[in-house]
Amino acid sequence: MVHNVVFVLGPPGSGKGTICAKIQEDFNYIHLSAGDLLRAERQREGSEFGALIEGHITNGTIVPVEITCKLLENAMKAAGDVRGFLVDGFPRNQNNLEGWNAEMTGKVDEKFVLYLSCPVDICISRCLNRGQGRTDDNEESLKKRVVTYNSQTFPIIEHFEKSGQVREVKSERPVEEVYADVVKLFS
Ligand code: UDP
Ligand code: MG
């Protein structure tokens, strides 16, 4: 079965998780947050990757694609028959993109990239105030995450942009306004 996939990218705190939850509710798309899958794997008893994942999350660096892609693929297999998947926070760098293409080409139909764009200073203050209890929502980790985003993830968005796959929605606005624009892309 070929799965429809929409990649959802944007800086930390741009609203990817919030918007994906709403799409999942209204359309038959399953939200797969790469970060959430990695956090679950970090917690899983017997996981051989716990310490490695923890190190990357704290430092704002990016887990090798073999781990992340496998978690995404397993989650897709487990979901069964749905309209598609929102792959949130992935691919984040060249390694992610190449590993995904090597493993998933032919298994997925990439519809478009939803790019939630938001000024970084606003993103950082959202993360510091969202109170999700994440170990990486502190000033030091956030600085590192933003450096990684600017140097590694933004170039991936530019890469997709060149092939006309990016749909940008400005996400500095209230959630309902952002979501109203997002809905048009899925209807
Ligand atoms: N992460 C990763 N690969 C991924 C997604 C996340 O290595 O494909 C790690 C990375 O260290 C990142 C952290 O998980 O900084 C948190 O990612 P998440 O997407 O949850 O953060 P967000 O960008 O949504 O705030
Ligand atoms: Mg997130």
Tab-separated table of C-alpha atoms and ligand atoms in Angstrom:
chain	number	residue	atom	x	y	z
A	1	MET	CA	0.000	0.000	0.000
A	2	VAL	CA	1.354	3.437	-0.963
A	3	HIS	CA	0.786	5.936	1.830
A	4	ASN	CA	0.101	9.627	1.293
A	5	VAL	CA	2.530	11.758	3.260
A	6	VAL	CA	2.587	15.455	4.112
A	7	PHE	CA	5.779	16.688	5.758
A	8	VAL	CA	5.246	19.405	8.364
A	9	LEU	CA	8.268	21.604	9.006
A	10	GLY	CA	9.065	24.876	10.739
A	11	PRO	CA	11.162	26.101	13.665
A	12	PRO	CA	10.701	24.656	17.177
A	13	GLY	CA	7.588	26.292	18.610
A	14	SER	CA	6.115	27.209	15.225
A	15	GLY	CA	2.963	25.218	16.019
A	16	LYS	CA	3.578	21.967	14.170
A	17	GLY	CA	2.145	19.727	16.907
A	18	THR	CA	-0.875	21.965	17.538
A	19	ILE	CA	-1.815	22.249	13.880
A	20	CYS	CA	-1.229	18.540	13.189
A	21	ALA	CA	-3.549	17.558	16.037
A	22	LYS	CA	-6.301	19.646	14.455
A	23	ILE	CA	-5.749	18.201	10.974
A	24	GLN	CA	-5.837	14.695	12.420
A	25	GLU	CA	-9.183	15.473	14.038
A	26	ASP	CA	-10.824	16.939	10.921
A	27	PHE	CA	-9.287	14.932	8.081
A	28	ASN	CA	-8.385	11.275	8.018
A	29	TYR	CA	-4.673	11.983	8.418
A	30	ILE	CA	-2.631	10.426	11.213
A	31	HIS	CA	-0.224	12.714	13.057
A	32	LEU	CA	3.253	11.210	13.421
A	33	SER	CA	5.605	13.480	15.346
A	34	ALA	CA	9.177	12.316	14.829
A	35	GLY	CA	10.130	14.004	18.109
A	36	ASP	CA	7.318	12.242	20.019
A	37	LEU	CA	8.289	8.876	18.511
A	38	LEU	CA	11.897	9.449	19.574
A	39	ARG	CA	10.817	10.475	23.087
A	40	ALA	CA	8.710	7.299	23.349
A	41	GLU	CA	11.644	5.183	22.157
A	42	ARG	CA	13.879	6.938	24.699
A	43	GLN	CA	11.463	5.835	27.454
A	44	ARG	CA	10.901	2.313	26.164
A	45	GLU	CA	12.327	-0.301	28.462
A	46	GLY	CA	14.993	-2.346	26.721
A	47	SER	CA	15.615	0.221	23.996
A	48	GLU	CA	19.259	0.236	22.939
A	49	PHE	CA	18.921	3.818	21.710
A	50	GLY	CA	17.697	5.585	24.866
A	51	ALA	CA	20.960	7.263	25.820
A	52	LEU	CA	21.807	8.214	22.258
A	53	ILE	CA	18.384	9.809	21.713
A	54	GLU	CA	18.601	11.652	25.036
A	55	GLY	CA	21.985	13.111	24.059
A	56	HIS	CA	20.688	14.415	20.742
A	57	ILE	CA	17.506	15.884	22.210
A	58	THR	CA	19.373	17.764	24.946
A	59	ASN	CA	21.939	19.087	22.489
A	60	GLY	CA	19.403	19.947	19.806
A	61	THR	CA	21.253	17.746	17.342
A	62	ILE	CA	19.675	15.209	15.026
A	63	VAL	CA	19.316	11.482	15.604
A	64	PRO	CA	20.668	9.253	12.774
A	65	VAL	CA	18.006	8.575	10.182
A	66	GLU	CA	18.082	4.794	10.534
A	67	ILE	CA	16.460	5.126	13.956
A	68	THR	CA	13.931	7.838	13.143
A	69	CYS	CA	12.878	6.430	9.787
A	70	LYS	CA	12.302	2.984	11.274
A	71	LEU	CA	10.101	4.460	14.014
A	72	LEU	CA	8.083	6.380	11.409
A	73	GLU	CA	7.720	3.353	9.164
A	74	ASN	CA	6.631	1.116	12.050
A	75	ALA	CA	4.020	3.688	13.085
A	76	MET	CA	2.714	3.871	9.525
A	77	LYS	CA	2.429	0.110	9.306
A	78	ALA	CA	0.570	-0.004	12.607
A	79	ALA	CA	-1.964	2.620	11.531
A	80	GLY	CA	-3.623	0.617	8.777
A	81	ASP	CA	-5.884	2.216	6.210
A	82	VAL	CA	-6.023	5.998	6.512
A	83	ARG	CA	-6.050	8.927	4.106
A	84	GLY	CA	-2.448	9.723	4.881
A	85	PHE	CA	0.189	10.699	7.393
A	86	LEU	CA	1.397	14.022	8.719
A	87	VAL	CA	5.098	13.551	9.276
A	88	ASP	CA	5.844	16.305	11.790
A	89	GLY	CA	9.406	17.539	12.345
A	90	PHE	CA	11.079	15.355	9.740
A	91	PRO	CA	13.185	15.374	7.518
A	92	ARG	CA	15.391	17.775	9.467
A	93	ASN	CA	18.700	17.469	7.623
A	94	GLN	CA	20.368	16.002	4.563
A	95	ASN	CA	20.978	12.669	6.328
A	96	ASN	CA	17.247	12.411	7.181
A	97	LEU	CA	16.245	13.225	3.622
A	98	GLU	CA	18.638	10.771	1.994
A	99	GLY	CA	17.827	7.966	4.428
A	100	TRP	CA	14.099	8.498	3.991
A	101	ASN	CA	14.385	8.507	0.198
A	102	ALA	CA	16.487	5.343	0.228
A	103	GLU	CA	14.023	3.501	2.463
A	104	MET	CA	10.638	4.945	1.497
A	105	THR	CA	10.733	5.703	-2.220
A	106	GLY	CA	7.958	3.669	-3.804
A	107	LYS	CA	6.221	3.150	-0.453
A	108	VAL	CA	4.950	6.719	-0.085
A	109	ASP	CA	3.381	9.468	-2.162
A	110	GLU	CA	4.678	12.816	-0.876
A	111	LYS	CA	1.857	15.301	-1.395
A	112	PHE	CA	3.465	18.536	-0.208
A	113	VAL	CA	5.447	20.170	2.590
A	114	LEU	CA	3.477	22.291	5.031
A	115	TYR	CA	5.900	24.962	6.204
A	116	LEU	CA	4.804	26.832	9.305
A	117	SER	CA	6.881	29.988	9.295
A	118	CYS	CA	7.274	32.079	12.404
A	119	PRO	CA	9.930	34.531	13.673
A	120	VAL	CA	12.435	32.714	15.846
A	121	ASP	CA	12.163	35.038	18.861
A	122	ILE	CA	8.427	34.311	19.057
A	123	CYS	CA	9.062	30.575	18.689
A	124	ILE	CA	11.534	30.608	21.556
A	125	SER	CA	9.219	32.438	23.922
A	126	ARG	CA	6.402	30.017	23.024
A	127	CYS	CA	8.637	27.045	23.900
A	128	LEU	CA	9.722	28.609	27.182
A	129	ASN	CA	6.089	29.240	28.127
A	130	ARG	CA	4.326	26.109	26.887
A	131	GLY	CA	4.978	24.073	30.028
A	132	GLN	CA	5.031	20.656	28.363
A	133	GLY	CA	7.766	19.573	30.752
A	134	ARG	CA	10.172	18.802	27.931
A	135	THR	CA	13.825	18.483	28.866
A	136	ASP	CA	14.792	20.558	25.820
A	137	ASP	CA	12.447	23.525	26.377
A	138	ASN	CA	15.083	25.510	28.246
A	139	GLU	CA	17.124	28.447	27.022
A	140	GLU	CA	20.339	26.520	26.488
A	141	SER	CA	18.816	23.637	24.496
A	142	LEU	CA	16.603	26.050	22.551
A	143	LYS	CA	19.612	28.077	21.404
A	144	LYS	CA	21.142	24.876	20.078
A	145	ARG	CA	17.883	23.763	18.455
A	146	VAL	CA	17.599	27.066	16.627
A	147	VAL	CA	21.193	26.813	15.368
A	148	THR	CA	20.417	23.307	14.073
A	149	TYR	CA	17.178	24.502	12.496
A	150	ASN	CA	18.848	27.410	10.689
A	151	SER	CA	21.896	25.506	9.505
A	152	GLN	CA	20.367	22.099	8.701
A	153	THR	CA	16.566	22.140	8.516
A	154	PHE	CA	15.921	25.397	6.689
A	155	PRO	CA	18.101	24.229	3.755
A	156	ILE	CA	15.856	21.152	3.480
A	157	ILE	CA	12.799	23.418	3.207
A	158	GLU	CA	14.638	25.395	0.508
A	159	HIS	CA	15.378	22.126	-1.277
A	160	PHE	CA	11.653	21.244	-1.342
A	161	GLU	CA	10.853	24.807	-2.364
A	162	LYS	CA	12.932	24.417	-5.532
A	163	SER	CA	10.701	21.560	-6.675
A	164	GLY	CA	7.527	23.509	-5.884
A	165	GLN	CA	6.490	21.268	-3.001
A	166	VAL	CA	6.287	23.862	-0.208
A	167	ARG	CA	3.035	25.419	1.055
A	168	GLU	CA	3.959	28.161	3.501
A	169	VAL	CA	1.520	29.282	6.181
A	170	LYS	CA	2.549	32.088	8.501
A	171	SER	CA	2.045	30.826	12.040
A	172	GLU	CA	2.705	33.901	14.150
A	173	ARG	CA	-1.084	34.442	14.218
A	174	PRO	CA	-3.769	32.979	16.517
A	175	VAL	CA	-4.219	29.212	16.030
A	176	GLU	CA	-7.689	29.525	14.472
A	177	GLU	CA	-6.384	31.907	11.800
A	178	VAL	CA	-3.405	29.708	10.999
A	179	TYR	CA	-5.603	26.635	10.880
A	180	ALA	CA	-8.131	28.294	8.546
A	181	ASP	CA	-5.334	28.645	5.975
A	182	VAL	CA	-4.116	25.094	6.579
A	183	VAL	CA	-7.595	23.645	6.008
A	184	LYS	CA	-7.625	25.023	2.459
A	185	LEU	CA	-4.614	22.826	1.675
A	186	PHE	CA	-6.381	19.645	2.803
A	187	SER	CA	-9.881	20.251	1.457
B	1	UDP	N1	14.661	14.925	16.647
B	1	UDP	C1	15.515	14.259	15.773
B	1	UDP	N2	15.038	13.848	14.575
B	1	UDP	C2	13.754	14.076	14.181
B	1	UDP	C3	12.881	14.761	15.055
B	1	UDP	C4	13.380	15.180	16.284
B	1	UDP	O1	16.675	14.038	16.087
B	1	UDP	O2	13.394	13.676	13.072
B	1	UDP	C5	15.197	15.333	17.969
B	1	UDP	C6	16.048	16.585	17.875
B	1	UDP	O3	17.071	16.479	18.842
B	1	UDP	C7	15.045	17.678	18.222
B	1	UDP	C8	14.211	17.010	19.279
B	1	UDP	O4	14.118	15.637	18.843
B	1	UDP	O5	15.685	18.853	18.704
B	1	UDP	C9	12.805	17.571	19.467
B	1	UDP	O6	12.110	17.501	18.252
B	1	UDP	P1	10.581	18.000	18.138
B	1	UDP	O7	10.197	17.832	16.704
B	1	UDP	O8	9.773	17.348	19.162
B	1	UDP	O9	10.719	19.535	18.506
B	1	UDP	P2	9.962	20.762	17.888
B	1	UDP	O10	10.792	21.183	16.727
B	1	UDP	O11	8.579	20.291	17.489
B	1	UDP	O12	9.906	21.743	19.003
B	2	MG	MG	6.762	19.254	17.945
